[in-house]
XYZ file of C-alpha atoms in Angstrom:
727
model
C -36.667 -5.865 22.731
C -38.840 -8.491 21.292
C -37.356 -11.988 21.723
C -36.668 -13.580 18.328
C -35.611 -17.173 17.441
C -31.930 -17.563 16.581
C -31.337 -18.908 13.368
C -28.567 -19.497 10.970
C -27.770 -16.449 8.727
C -28.594 -18.379 5.550
C -32.137 -18.828 6.528
C -33.829 -16.056 4.366
C -37.091 -16.195 6.027
C -35.587 -15.466 9.730
C -33.549 -12.723 8.058
C -36.377 -10.654 7.142
C -37.182 -10.211 10.764
C -33.653 -10.612 12.163
C -33.047 -9.198 15.529
C -30.210 -9.804 18.257
C -30.160 -13.316 19.665
C -29.805 -13.482 23.376
C -26.805 -15.059 25.125
C -26.158 -15.856 28.702
C -23.949 -12.870 29.004
C -25.513 -10.065 26.652
C -27.006 -9.767 23.435
C -25.038 -8.939 20.344
C -25.541 -7.280 16.928
C -24.895 -8.710 13.633
C -21.741 -7.900 11.876
C -23.648 -5.488 9.451
C -25.169 -2.380 10.681
C -25.683 1.133 9.117
C -22.522 2.967 8.574
C -21.818 5.456 11.134
C -21.779 9.056 10.308
C -19.094 9.880 12.698
C -16.020 10.589 10.825
C -13.821 9.328 13.636
C -15.449 5.864 13.787
C -14.355 4.562 10.389
C -12.359 1.721 11.780
C -15.191 0.376 13.834
C -16.446 -2.160 11.219
C -15.544 -3.990 8.262
C -16.816 -5.843 5.260
C -14.503 -6.906 2.389
C -12.286 -3.863 2.822
C -15.060 -1.412 3.937
C -15.881 -0.038 7.318
C -19.062 -0.441 9.194
C -19.938 0.196 12.784
C -20.464 -2.435 15.333
C -21.821 -1.490 18.650
C -19.892 -4.012 20.629
C -16.659 -3.739 18.654
C -14.595 -6.886 17.672
C -16.110 -9.211 20.239
C -19.453 -8.550 19.083
C -18.368 -9.261 15.366
C -16.832 -12.489 16.592
C -19.987 -13.638 18.410
C -22.082 -12.876 15.339
C -20.002 -15.345 13.166
C -20.841 -17.993 15.575
C -24.266 -18.316 13.739
C -22.851 -19.631 10.725
C -19.827 -21.773 11.998
C -21.629 -24.951 12.558
C -23.204 -25.117 9.084
C -20.172 -23.681 7.477
C -17.785 -26.529 8.823
C -20.007 -29.307 7.717
C -20.281 -27.531 4.317
C -16.673 -27.209 4.269
C -16.006 -30.963 4.763
C -18.706 -31.709 2.049
C -16.805 -29.330 -0.422
C -13.398 -30.742 0.373
C -14.794 -34.358 -0.140
C -16.232 -33.621 -3.360
C -13.473 -31.511 -4.740
C -10.837 -34.093 -3.936
C -12.917 -36.965 -5.072
C -13.627 -35.368 -8.560
C -10.053 -34.238 -9.281
C -8.275 -37.527 -8.109
C -10.816 -39.943 -9.788
C -8.944 -41.768 -12.532
C -5.965 -39.698 -12.337
C -3.768 -42.007 -14.317
C -5.950 -42.066 -17.339
C -5.317 -41.594 -19.959
C -1.770 -43.483 -19.692
C -0.079 -41.300 -22.278
C 1.305 -37.762 -22.654
C -1.609 -35.162 -22.867
C -0.959 -31.481 -24.457
C 1.362 -29.639 -22.514
C 2.621 -32.684 -20.283
C 5.137 -33.024 -23.045
C 6.803 -29.713 -21.857
C 6.252 -29.605 -18.069
C 6.674 -33.371 -17.565
C 9.958 -33.075 -19.434
C 11.035 -30.106 -17.439
C 10.392 -32.051 -14.164
C 12.630 -34.707 -15.619
C 15.271 -31.964 -16.365
C 15.177 -30.886 -12.556
C 15.577 -34.643 -11.435
C 18.783 -34.923 -13.834
C 19.851 -31.475 -13.029
C 19.977 -30.566 -16.768
C 19.689 -26.733 -17.818
C 16.663 -25.861 -20.005
C 14.807 -22.944 -21.129
C 11.102 -21.884 -20.596
C 9.295 -18.680 -20.918
C 7.692 -19.044 -17.443
C 9.617 -18.716 -13.870
C 10.616 -21.867 -12.556
C 8.663 -22.772 -9.334
C 5.915 -24.684 -10.938
C 8.171 -26.939 -12.943
C 10.250 -27.202 -9.635
C 7.491 -28.535 -7.835
C 6.516 -30.913 -10.477
C 9.970 -32.299 -10.521
C 9.935 -32.608 -6.779
C 6.650 -34.437 -6.744
C 7.963 -36.706 -9.487
C 11.088 -37.420 -7.605
C 9.203 -37.965 -4.297
C 6.884 -40.437 -6.017
C 9.500 -42.606 -7.408
C 9.682 -41.232 -10.903
C 13.395 -41.483 -12.258
C 13.528 -38.849 -14.788
C 14.195 -41.073 -17.847
C 10.882 -40.628 -19.610
C 11.537 -38.490 -22.743
C 8.185 -36.703 -22.920
C 8.686 -36.349 -26.953
C 5.143 -35.815 -28.046
C 1.587 -35.964 -26.962
C 0.349 -39.625 -27.281
C 3.371 -41.264 -26.041
C 2.788 -44.164 -23.720
C 3.866 -43.881 -20.173
C 4.353 -47.680 -19.932
C 5.633 -48.299 -16.544
C 6.753 -44.916 -15.516
C 5.476 -43.473 -11.988
C 3.815 -40.312 -13.665
C 1.068 -40.510 -11.202
C 2.833 -38.586 -8.506
C 3.137 -35.581 -10.723
C -0.370 -35.704 -11.889
C -1.530 -36.402 -8.445
C 0.287 -33.382 -7.183
C -1.354 -30.944 -9.522
C -4.725 -32.644 -8.964
C -4.366 -32.137 -5.230
C -3.510 -28.279 -5.635
C -6.463 -28.062 -7.966
C -8.625 -29.744 -5.324
C -8.133 -26.734 -3.084
C -9.656 -24.246 -5.598
C -13.414 -24.959 -4.539
C -12.391 -25.020 -0.796
C -10.744 -21.600 -1.237
C -13.578 -20.112 -3.270
C -15.972 -21.334 -0.358
C -13.829 -19.759 2.334
C -13.398 -16.502 0.310
C -17.008 -16.071 -0.459
C -18.076 -16.887 3.108
C -15.677 -14.170 4.396
C -16.903 -11.569 1.968
C -20.752 -12.330 2.285
C -21.066 -14.038 5.695
C -23.394 -16.258 3.723
C -23.018 -20.186 3.774
C -25.493 -20.081 0.676
C -23.287 -17.740 -1.434
C -20.349 -19.823 -0.465
C -21.749 -23.118 -1.393
C -23.031 -21.731 -4.752
C -19.519 -20.599 -5.714
C -17.930 -23.923 -4.576
C -20.283 -25.944 -6.387
C -19.782 -24.163 -9.743
C -16.173 -24.813 -9.472
C -16.668 -28.595 -8.164
C -18.750 -29.723 -11.083
C -17.209 -27.568 -13.887
C -15.573 -29.996 -16.236
C -12.969 -27.507 -17.418
C -11.655 -26.845 -13.924
C -11.672 -30.643 -13.303
C -9.869 -31.466 -16.560
C -7.096 -28.693 -16.265
C -6.368 -29.893 -12.655
C -5.871 -33.578 -13.671
C -2.607 -33.207 -15.688
C 0.932 -32.212 -15.436
C 0.414 -28.570 -16.138
C 1.297 -25.286 -14.397
C -2.223 -24.099 -14.492
C -3.450 -25.748 -11.209
C -0.326 -24.661 -9.478
C -0.806 -21.091 -10.525
C -4.419 -20.962 -9.518
C -3.706 -22.677 -6.032
C -1.389 -19.547 -5.262
C -3.738 -16.910 -6.683
C -6.718 -18.393 -4.657
C -4.536 -18.801 -1.558
C -3.198 -15.097 -1.825
C -6.795 -13.816 -2.188
C -8.014 -15.675 0.819
C -5.167 -14.604 2.882
C -5.828 -11.103 1.907
C -9.499 -11.295 2.877
C -8.719 -13.060 6.167
C -6.162 -10.292 6.779
C -8.812 -7.593 6.258
C -11.108 -9.237 8.683
C -8.116 -8.822 11.353
C -7.975 -5.089 11.326
C -9.500 -4.893 14.792
C -6.483 -6.781 15.972
C -3.571 -4.935 14.375
C -0.030 -6.396 14.913
C -1.416 -9.515 16.684
C -0.258 -12.854 15.757
C -3.124 -13.694 13.474
C -2.793 -10.231 11.818
C 0.895 -11.056 11.111
C 0.025 -14.604 9.999
C -2.443 -13.507 7.188
C -0.332 -10.683 5.996
C 2.800 -12.922 5.755
C 0.856 -15.590 4.017
C -0.376 -13.102 1.593
C 3.165 -12.076 0.626
C 4.136 -15.750 0.391
C 1.448 -16.646 -1.976
C 1.898 -13.706 -4.126
C 5.638 -14.868 -4.537
C 4.302 -18.251 -5.325
C 1.951 -17.084 -8.107
C 4.518 -15.048 -9.708
C 7.000 -17.540 -9.313
C 4.820 -20.069 -11.517
C 3.802 -17.792 -14.376
C 4.138 -14.035 -14.963
C 0.372 -13.605 -15.064
C 0.853 -13.937 -11.186
C 1.245 -10.216 -11.531
C -2.495 -9.731 -11.893
C -3.097 -10.962 -8.421
C -0.150 -8.814 -7.094
C -1.978 -5.651 -8.590
C -5.211 -6.756 -6.925
C -3.641 -7.034 -3.481
C -1.722 -3.849 -4.112
C -4.801 -1.974 -4.988
C -6.458 -3.220 -1.776
C -3.575 -2.287 0.288
C -3.653 1.107 -1.137
C -7.334 1.534 -0.099
C -6.580 0.053 3.377
C -3.798 2.465 4.009
C -5.912 5.443 2.736
C -8.708 4.480 5.182
C -6.044 4.261 7.940
C -4.704 7.696 6.990
C -8.323 9.027 7.661
C -8.543 7.420 11.032
C -7.776 10.468 13.344
C -7.505 8.139 16.281
C -4.106 6.904 14.809
C -1.079 8.828 14.881
C 1.347 9.377 12.278
C 3.733 6.885 13.938
C 1.036 4.286 13.926
C 0.364 4.937 10.140
C 3.981 4.458 9.498
C 3.988 1.247 11.288
C 1.185 -0.008 9.207
C 2.903 1.065 6.083
C 6.294 -0.646 7.050
C 4.516 -3.912 7.920
C 2.891 -3.987 4.537
C 5.753 -2.869 2.815
C 7.996 -5.812 4.367
C 5.308 -8.542 3.921
C 3.745 -7.641 0.626
C 6.960 -6.083 -1.249
C 10.271 -7.227 0.351
C 9.311 -10.788 1.495
C 7.759 -11.607 -2.021
C 10.847 -10.147 -3.538
C 13.193 -12.175 -1.488
C 11.248 -15.600 -1.955
C 11.013 -14.856 -5.635
C 14.749 -14.399 -5.940
C 15.364 -17.443 -3.782
C 13.411 -19.417 -6.193
C 15.829 -18.449 -9.002
C 18.676 -19.045 -6.857
C 17.406 -22.667 -6.205
C 16.687 -22.947 -9.956
C 20.285 -22.205 -10.905
C 22.016 -24.233 -8.275
C 19.842 -27.285 -9.223
C 20.180 -26.975 -12.939
C 24.106 -26.956 -13.186
C 24.396 -29.247 -16.231
C 24.387 -28.179 -19.918
C 21.237 -28.939 -21.651
C 18.970 -27.809 -24.377
C 18.389 -24.364 -23.069
C 22.042 -23.211 -23.370
C 21.844 -21.564 -26.607
C 19.175 -19.072 -25.480
C 21.843 -17.343 -23.214
C 25.091 -15.481 -23.536
C 28.383 -17.171 -23.674
C 29.273 -15.919 -20.238
C 26.176 -17.621 -18.856
C 26.973 -20.821 -20.597
C 30.409 -20.997 -19.062
C 28.762 -21.851 -15.617
C 27.184 -25.060 -16.962
C 28.863 -28.262 -16.377
C 29.192 -30.252 -19.766
C 29.103 -27.116 -21.751
C 31.975 -26.596 -24.074
C 32.679 -23.330 -22.394
C 32.629 -24.549 -18.884
C 36.291 -24.713 -17.585
C 37.284 -24.617 -21.208
C 40.313 -23.143 -23.105
C 40.553 -22.013 -26.564
C 42.700 -19.596 -28.424
C 42.308 -15.983 -27.113
C 42.345 -14.158 -30.539
C 40.544 -14.925 -33.679
C 42.785 -15.756 -36.646
C 42.172 -16.330 -40.411
C 41.575 -20.056 -40.953
C 39.707 -20.527 -37.544
C 36.341 -22.375 -37.317
C 33.902 -20.513 -35.138
C 30.492 -19.884 -33.886
C 29.256 -16.372 -34.143
C 26.586 -15.484 -31.314
C 24.480 -12.415 -31.517
C 24.664 -10.077 -28.544
C 21.005 -9.489 -28.405
C 19.346 -11.539 -25.550
C 17.846 -14.660 -27.361
C 19.690 -13.440 -30.577
C 20.916 -16.829 -31.589
C 23.926 -18.086 -33.364
C 24.520 -17.443 -36.959
C 23.202 -20.283 -38.843
C 22.639 -21.781 -42.263
C 21.316 -25.073 -43.732
C 20.596 -26.504 -47.213
C 17.106 -25.037 -47.455
C 16.537 -22.176 -49.868
C 14.311 -19.147 -49.407
C 10.922 -19.876 -51.141
C 9.636 -18.212 -54.234
C 8.681 -14.635 -53.748
C 10.987 -13.990 -50.627
C 13.909 -12.172 -51.928
C 16.328 -13.977 -54.124
C 16.120 -17.813 -54.104
C 19.330 -18.510 -52.335
C 20.403 -20.557 -49.309
C 18.663 -19.491 -45.931
C 20.842 -17.733 -43.333
C 19.080 -17.476 -39.885
C 19.989 -17.248 -36.227
C 19.351 -20.498 -34.345
C 19.004 -20.520 -30.289
C 20.398 -23.946 -29.917
C 23.895 -25.327 -30.428
C 24.117 -27.217 -33.808
C 26.717 -28.212 -36.363
C 25.293 -25.812 -38.848
C 26.426 -22.985 -36.705
C 30.041 -23.373 -37.647
C 31.591 -20.972 -39.927
C 35.222 -20.832 -41.376
C 36.906 -17.447 -41.365
C 38.954 -16.629 -44.739
C 40.949 -13.837 -46.200
C 39.529 -11.692 -48.756
C 41.767 -13.779 -51.030
C 43.027 -16.894 -49.466
C 46.735 -17.713 -49.527
C 46.712 -21.549 -49.142
C 50.480 -21.885 -48.994
C 50.607 -19.916 -45.592
C 52.640 -21.799 -42.968
C 53.438 -21.132 -39.263
C 51.059 -19.176 -37.066
C 48.160 -17.752 -38.950
C 47.519 -14.032 -39.091
C 45.095 -12.417 -36.463
C 41.892 -10.934 -37.706
C 42.011 -7.327 -36.551
C 39.715 -4.310 -36.540
C 39.162 -3.101 -40.146
C 40.067 -6.385 -41.942
C 38.025 -7.721 -44.909
C 36.913 -11.364 -44.258
C 34.747 -13.983 -46.057
C 32.711 -16.226 -43.824
C 32.140 -19.684 -45.489
C 29.467 -22.069 -43.958
C 31.290 -25.102 -43.030
C 28.758 -27.807 -43.871
C 27.530 -26.153 -47.179
C 30.743 -24.382 -48.182
C 28.489 -21.453 -49.195
C 29.684 -17.836 -48.408
C 27.839 -15.438 -46.186
C 26.193 -12.908 -48.603
C 24.003 -9.875 -48.808
C 22.453 -7.845 -51.652
C 19.813 -5.357 -52.184
C 16.890 -7.668 -52.109
C 14.686 -6.718 -49.108
C 14.659 -9.047 -46.080
C 11.786 -11.513 -45.745
C 10.176 -9.793 -42.460
C 12.109 -6.499 -41.762
C 11.229 -4.955 -45.192
C 13.529 -2.012 -44.714
C 16.610 -4.377 -44.286
C 18.391 -6.151 -46.975
C 18.344 -9.992 -47.197
C 21.207 -12.208 -46.013
C 21.749 -15.656 -47.803
C 24.485 -18.386 -48.426
C 25.923 -17.907 -52.031
C 28.543 -19.599 -54.177
C 30.301 -22.835 -53.220
C 33.708 -24.024 -52.102
C 35.068 -20.514 -51.903
C 33.602 -19.253 -55.160
C 31.344 -16.378 -54.957
C 31.320 -12.680 -55.796
C 32.005 -9.167 -54.160
C 28.809 -9.497 -52.156
C 30.495 -12.099 -49.998
C 32.845 -9.830 -48.411
C 32.411 -8.341 -44.834
C 34.586 -5.653 -42.794
C 35.154 -6.572 -39.266
C 34.678 -3.806 -36.736
C 35.498 -4.176 -33.069
C 33.159 -1.824 -31.161
C 35.076 0.604 -29.339
C 38.167 -0.407 -31.084
C 40.891 1.119 -33.345
C 42.661 0.142 -36.576
C 44.573 -3.027 -36.020
C 43.040 -4.062 -32.655
C 42.661 -8.034 -32.623
C 39.473 -9.654 -32.020
C 39.272 -11.292 -28.531
C 37.142 -14.493 -28.486
C 34.097 -14.215 -26.082
C 35.111 -10.587 -25.053
C 35.218 -8.265 -28.041
C 31.877 -6.948 -29.574
C 31.965 -7.386 -33.242
C 30.133 -5.899 -36.225
C 30.356 -7.200 -39.623
C 29.699 -4.403 -42.179
C 28.947 -5.551 -45.957
C 31.352 -4.053 -47.988
C 29.192 -3.575 -51.247
C 26.016 -1.935 -49.425
C 27.468 -0.722 -46.125
C 24.764 -2.332 -44.071
C 25.577 -4.371 -40.769
C 24.772 -7.956 -40.107
C 21.710 -8.055 -37.794
C 19.480 -10.362 -35.842
C 16.044 -8.870 -35.884
C 14.585 -11.178 -33.160
C 11.598 -12.019 -35.449
C 10.460 -15.676 -35.798
C 10.549 -16.755 -39.452
C 7.379 -18.767 -40.750
C 7.308 -22.573 -41.106
C 9.645 -22.349 -44.336
C 12.325 -20.862 -42.264
C 11.760 -23.461 -39.562
C 10.808 -20.783 -37.109
C 14.246 -19.740 -36.557
C 15.275 -16.078 -36.080
C 15.371 -13.786 -38.986
C 19.119 -12.468 -39.973
C 19.331 -9.342 -41.949
C 21.646 -6.633 -43.108
C 20.587 -3.394 -41.632
C 21.336 -0.086 -43.376
C 20.901 1.775 -39.945
C 24.383 1.598 -38.534
C 23.658 2.617 -35.005
C 25.525 0.321 -32.606
C 22.901 -2.168 -30.837
C 23.027 -5.569 -29.467
C 21.020 -6.785 -32.458
C 24.114 -5.686 -34.612
C 26.693 -6.802 -32.313
C 28.323 -10.327 -32.175
C 30.934 -12.288 -30.235
C 33.031 -15.175 -31.419
C 32.051 -17.996 -28.985
C 33.515 -21.426 -30.233
C 36.912 -21.051 -31.528
C 38.932 -23.854 -33.133
C 42.347 -23.349 -34.483
C 45.063 -25.887 -33.460
C 47.848 -23.355 -34.700
C 47.294 -20.916 -31.615
C 47.794 -21.290 -28.010
C 44.734 -21.677 -25.653
C 43.636 -19.664 -22.642
C 41.176 -20.716 -19.868
C 37.721 -19.265 -19.977
C 36.856 -19.558 -16.135
C 37.328 -15.842 -15.885
C 34.080 -15.409 -17.808
C 31.518 -16.906 -15.114
C 28.735 -14.114 -14.395
C 27.436 -13.344 -10.798
C 24.046 -14.154 -9.589
C 22.484 -10.858 -10.517
C 23.751 -10.980 -13.928
C 22.269 -14.366 -14.771
C 18.922 -13.425 -13.059
C 18.577 -10.254 -15.158
C 19.587 -12.103 -18.290
C 17.108 -15.117 -17.578
C 14.298 -12.455 -17.163
C 14.957 -10.672 -20.483
C 15.154 -14.111 -22.228
C 11.747 -15.178 -20.720
C 10.002 -11.933 -21.609
C 11.146 -12.253 -25.319
C 10.381 -15.830 -25.482
C 6.931 -15.182 -24.089
C 6.208 -12.538 -26.816
C 7.427 -14.747 -29.453
C 5.252 -18.038 -28.706
C 3.649 -19.442 -31.867
C 0.844 -22.100 -32.095
C 1.850 -25.755 -32.302
C 1.095 -27.906 -35.367
C -2.621 -28.828 -35.734
C -3.547 -26.622 -32.787
C -6.191 -23.962 -32.791
C -5.484 -20.824 -30.709
C -8.245 -18.684 -29.466
C -9.306 -14.890 -28.901
C -9.978 -13.427 -25.416
C -13.809 -12.855 -26.566
C -14.162 -16.475 -27.053
C -13.485 -17.479 -23.472
C -16.395 -16.341 -21.338
C -18.808 -17.857 -23.777
C -17.234 -21.376 -23.740
C -16.685 -20.943 -27.499
C -14.110 -23.448 -28.206
C -11.475 -25.504 -25.921
C -8.428 -27.396 -26.254
C -7.697 -30.875 -27.359
C -5.574 -32.538 -24.666
C -5.596 -36.007 -26.249
C -6.936 -38.135 -29.056
C -6.888 -37.607 -32.647
C -8.913 -40.566 -33.895
C -11.894 -42.522 -32.757
C -9.838 -45.364 -31.375
C -7.823 -43.269 -28.792
C -8.747 -42.019 -25.361
C -10.248 -38.427 -26.033
C -9.642 -35.525 -23.564
C -11.107 -32.186 -24.467
C -10.834 -29.023 -22.290
C -14.062 -27.305 -22.361
C -16.212 -25.632 -19.468
C -19.570 -26.876 -18.258
C -21.840 -24.680 -20.438
C -24.415 -23.986 -17.521
C -21.643 -22.785 -15.286
C -19.938 -20.768 -17.747
C -23.182 -19.130 -19.190
C -24.423 -18.491 -15.608
C -21.074 -16.912 -14.842
C -21.503 -14.676 -17.811
C -24.862 -13.634 -17.187
C -24.154 -12.963 -13.355
C -21.598 -10.373 -14.509
C -24.301 -8.375 -16.222
C -26.686 -9.108 -13.230
C -24.162 -8.009 -10.646
C -23.701 -4.576 -12.484
C -27.538 -4.232 -12.777
C -28.125 -5.012 -9.068
C -25.357 -2.512 -7.915
C -26.744 0.262 -10.273
C -30.388 -0.249 -8.869
C -29.019 -0.277 -5.134
C -27.109 2.741 -5.881
C -29.763 4.518 -7.415
C -32.219 3.574 -4.787
C -29.983 5.064 -2.179
C -29.201 8.170 -4.055
C -33.007 8.775 -4.429
C -33.383 8.327 -0.529
C -35.309 5.060 -0.464
C -35.715 3.394 2.961
C -33.953 0.078 2.198
C -34.109 -1.405 5.632
C -31.357 -3.080 7.549
C -31.276 -6.293 5.316
C -31.061 -4.352 2.024
C -28.274 -2.268 3.494
C -26.240 -5.374 4.303
C -26.892 -6.595 0.915
C -25.664 -3.502 -0.702
C -22.442 -3.491 1.348
C -21.795 -7.187 0.353
C -22.445 -6.238 -3.345
C -20.264 -3.096 -3.368
C -17.440 -4.210 -1.315
C -17.253 -7.894 -1.467
C -18.652 -8.137 -5.080
C -16.435 -5.094 -6.096
C -13.368 -7.063 -5.096
C -14.278 -10.106 -7.079
C -15.418 -8.010 -10.168
C -11.906 -6.107 -9.845
C -10.143 -9.667 -9.791
C -12.015 -10.856 -12.740
C -11.039 -7.612 -14.700
C -7.426 -7.924 -13.792
C -7.307 -11.431 -14.836
C -9.142 -11.037 -18.164
C -8.873 -7.566 -19.549
C -5.039 -7.562 -20.106
C -5.108 -10.413 -22.557
C -6.813 -8.151 -25.138
C -3.485 -6.125 -25.311
C -1.239 -9.103 -25.627
C 0.551 -9.974 -29.009
C 1.623 -13.454 -27.976
C -0.491 -16.547 -28.975
C -3.418 -17.308 -26.598
C -5.323 -20.301 -25.531
C -8.550 -21.159 -23.808
C -6.721 -22.180 -20.658
C -5.608 -18.549 -19.872
C -8.970 -17.744 -18.916
C -9.261 -20.040 -15.917
C -7.862 -17.648 -13.262
C -10.498 -14.971 -14.351
C -13.104 -17.988 -14.375
C -12.392 -18.530 -10.589
C -13.320 -14.796 -9.789
C -16.423 -15.042 -11.914
C -17.657 -17.977 -10.247
C -17.171 -16.607 -6.872
C -18.948 -13.501 -7.859
C -21.759 -15.529 -9.169
C -22.224 -17.266 -5.903
C -22.344 -13.876 -4.137
C -24.663 -12.247 -6.721
C -27.103 -15.183 -6.975
C -27.457 -15.444 -3.223
C -28.398 -11.766 -2.571
C -30.967 -12.191 -5.781
C -32.510 -15.116 -4.285
C -32.739 -13.539 -0.776
C -34.219 -10.502 -2.148
C -37.345 -12.454 -3.299
C -39.197 -11.048 -0.551
C -39.330 -7.566 -2.590
C -41.911 -9.196 -4.772
C -43.424 -12.090 -2.798
C -44.732 -12.361 0.667
C -43.691 -15.127 2.887
C -43.747 -18.242 2.681
C -43.683 -17.792 -1.075
C -40.395 -15.819 -1.030
C -38.806 -18.509 0.891
C -39.957 -21.281 -1.373
C -38.808 -19.095 -4.516
C -35.234 -18.980 -2.713
C -35.181 -22.754 -2.191
C -36.418 -23.483 -5.448
C -34.150 -21.239 -7.273
C -31.148 -22.839 -5.549
C -32.279 -26.443 -6.441
C -32.923 -25.579 -9.867
C -29.311 -23.896 -10.108
C -27.751 -27.186 -8.393
C -29.719 -29.666 -10.771
C -28.831 -27.652 -13.887
C -25.051 -27.840 -13.044
C -25.148 -31.453 -12.284
C -27.117 -32.317 -15.421
C -24.495 -31.051 -17.654
């Protein structure tokens, strides 16, 4: 064999005539060689989930990697230095609340104060923000009322610094992932450079947000998965278990921050299914061996993440044990476990009676309290009478007084109990108007009837009367506070009082629509319970027996989060965006600044980076198609072209799948969407760009002869770098 000079793999000129490099012991082959035709040798080689043959087995592969270890370590240190310096630079500016810091900073404060709140996302991200604030000396007293509020002397830098630190790992992870998938330092450095100098990635990492935490776990999960794939020759070794378990831990972390972490779970799941399918075709493995592989993955990628995810919620519920602004989103039984809530270790009359002052809560999760206020329905929305809505928070306007059909004010002694079949009139305590319905259509649910407040001081009409029905009860059964499921049937029209779950427009203060449903099927939306009950003439009982168990509150929390997520609306003066806007960098998000005198922060990506990423998606598909056609037609590609094809199909295919999974589902979502939702997909797009452009540059020798092909490659790389830095 002719002797060849040993050069790093990223030297394209050397790659054209690459041969094995002698060592004191023996020569070795590179990682990539033609795929073996022997059906029983499928497990001999690997690249990003594929199977290629290596003549020297695992030891040969490990030796081959030595050719890139030295430059990769130096480049990794450079990537880390640039990444941390760009993210942590001026981390305290601007010194006021920016965009969603008003939410997540406030939620960090809630954890420090152990105050219960509601959010549409799982709790891990906010818990970590609260922990970072606590560890850096923040006392949890800043109110985070609105964007623009000055931090003054608050130690907010710890929470921002924590998010920026996690965001600084994203280019590092991208470098390591692409290096594993391509074995090319050039591809890895291109991917890392795109992320290091992207203004969008820098901006979204520097504030108290969930996004850098989410992306940290997503990228860590992908890196762990790729590292695990490379351990297939060392099944059940310590390193094999390490990367498998780390994959499961990071999956739990991603889902524990936001539900979109489910997309990376799907990515890992598909990779695992393919891996198990490959193992099933390996005839050297017994069915017992395959069962062991399956059980190991089931434990590390299903059971372990599930345990960790549930543990996150267990800690969440233990820490947030005090009543707070999120109480009203949850059931009465849930609220009874919160210290300071009026239902915690409380006592009240057990049975509802005429003359009682009550709050009436819908049994639909996040169905709200029956509520009214002085505002009227606008012109063109049914009758122009007082609005009746469902409100998720505890409020004085949730109070109603239960009256007889015809009051007898001379009544003395114990009041009569309200029973199944009784006719009642519900008077709003604050406005003294009666709960009323009529044949006008409801504001949003057009097949239902409108519910209003009508009359004053008890004066109204026949449309103010409601029949009480205890679900599952019989004539004469009393209404038990908190326990009885009650329906209110309108006497005049026969419809049932109903919480639709739909959010009213601005004129309805974005509260929940209450209607009268002509469809009398019993559902949680038409069922109510009496929560607060005030009647000094009745004896009290303890409510401690109502506390739910952990599984009940875990299930209820998820139902509330899912419904809250689907009902999200845009904030005032804030523009939402559509998924097709995101890859083209069409419009961003204003984080801070409403006039020329204020510190302005606007979330927008580096145009060069984002447009190159967009072009690279098409370029990748074109290159894969050309390589596939050439192979199908039997062209002799040569060793280097085979390696390129393997990297494109396997490594690039994994990244393309990751991009699709983190982008395509948003086209099906009905909730409000923002520009920042694209950033997880952008990470995969940038890594795919690094891999694609590297192979494109290295393929210059198809058109140019040395040394021109080498000059073209270097010129292309420098042009790319300067274009990114210029913007």
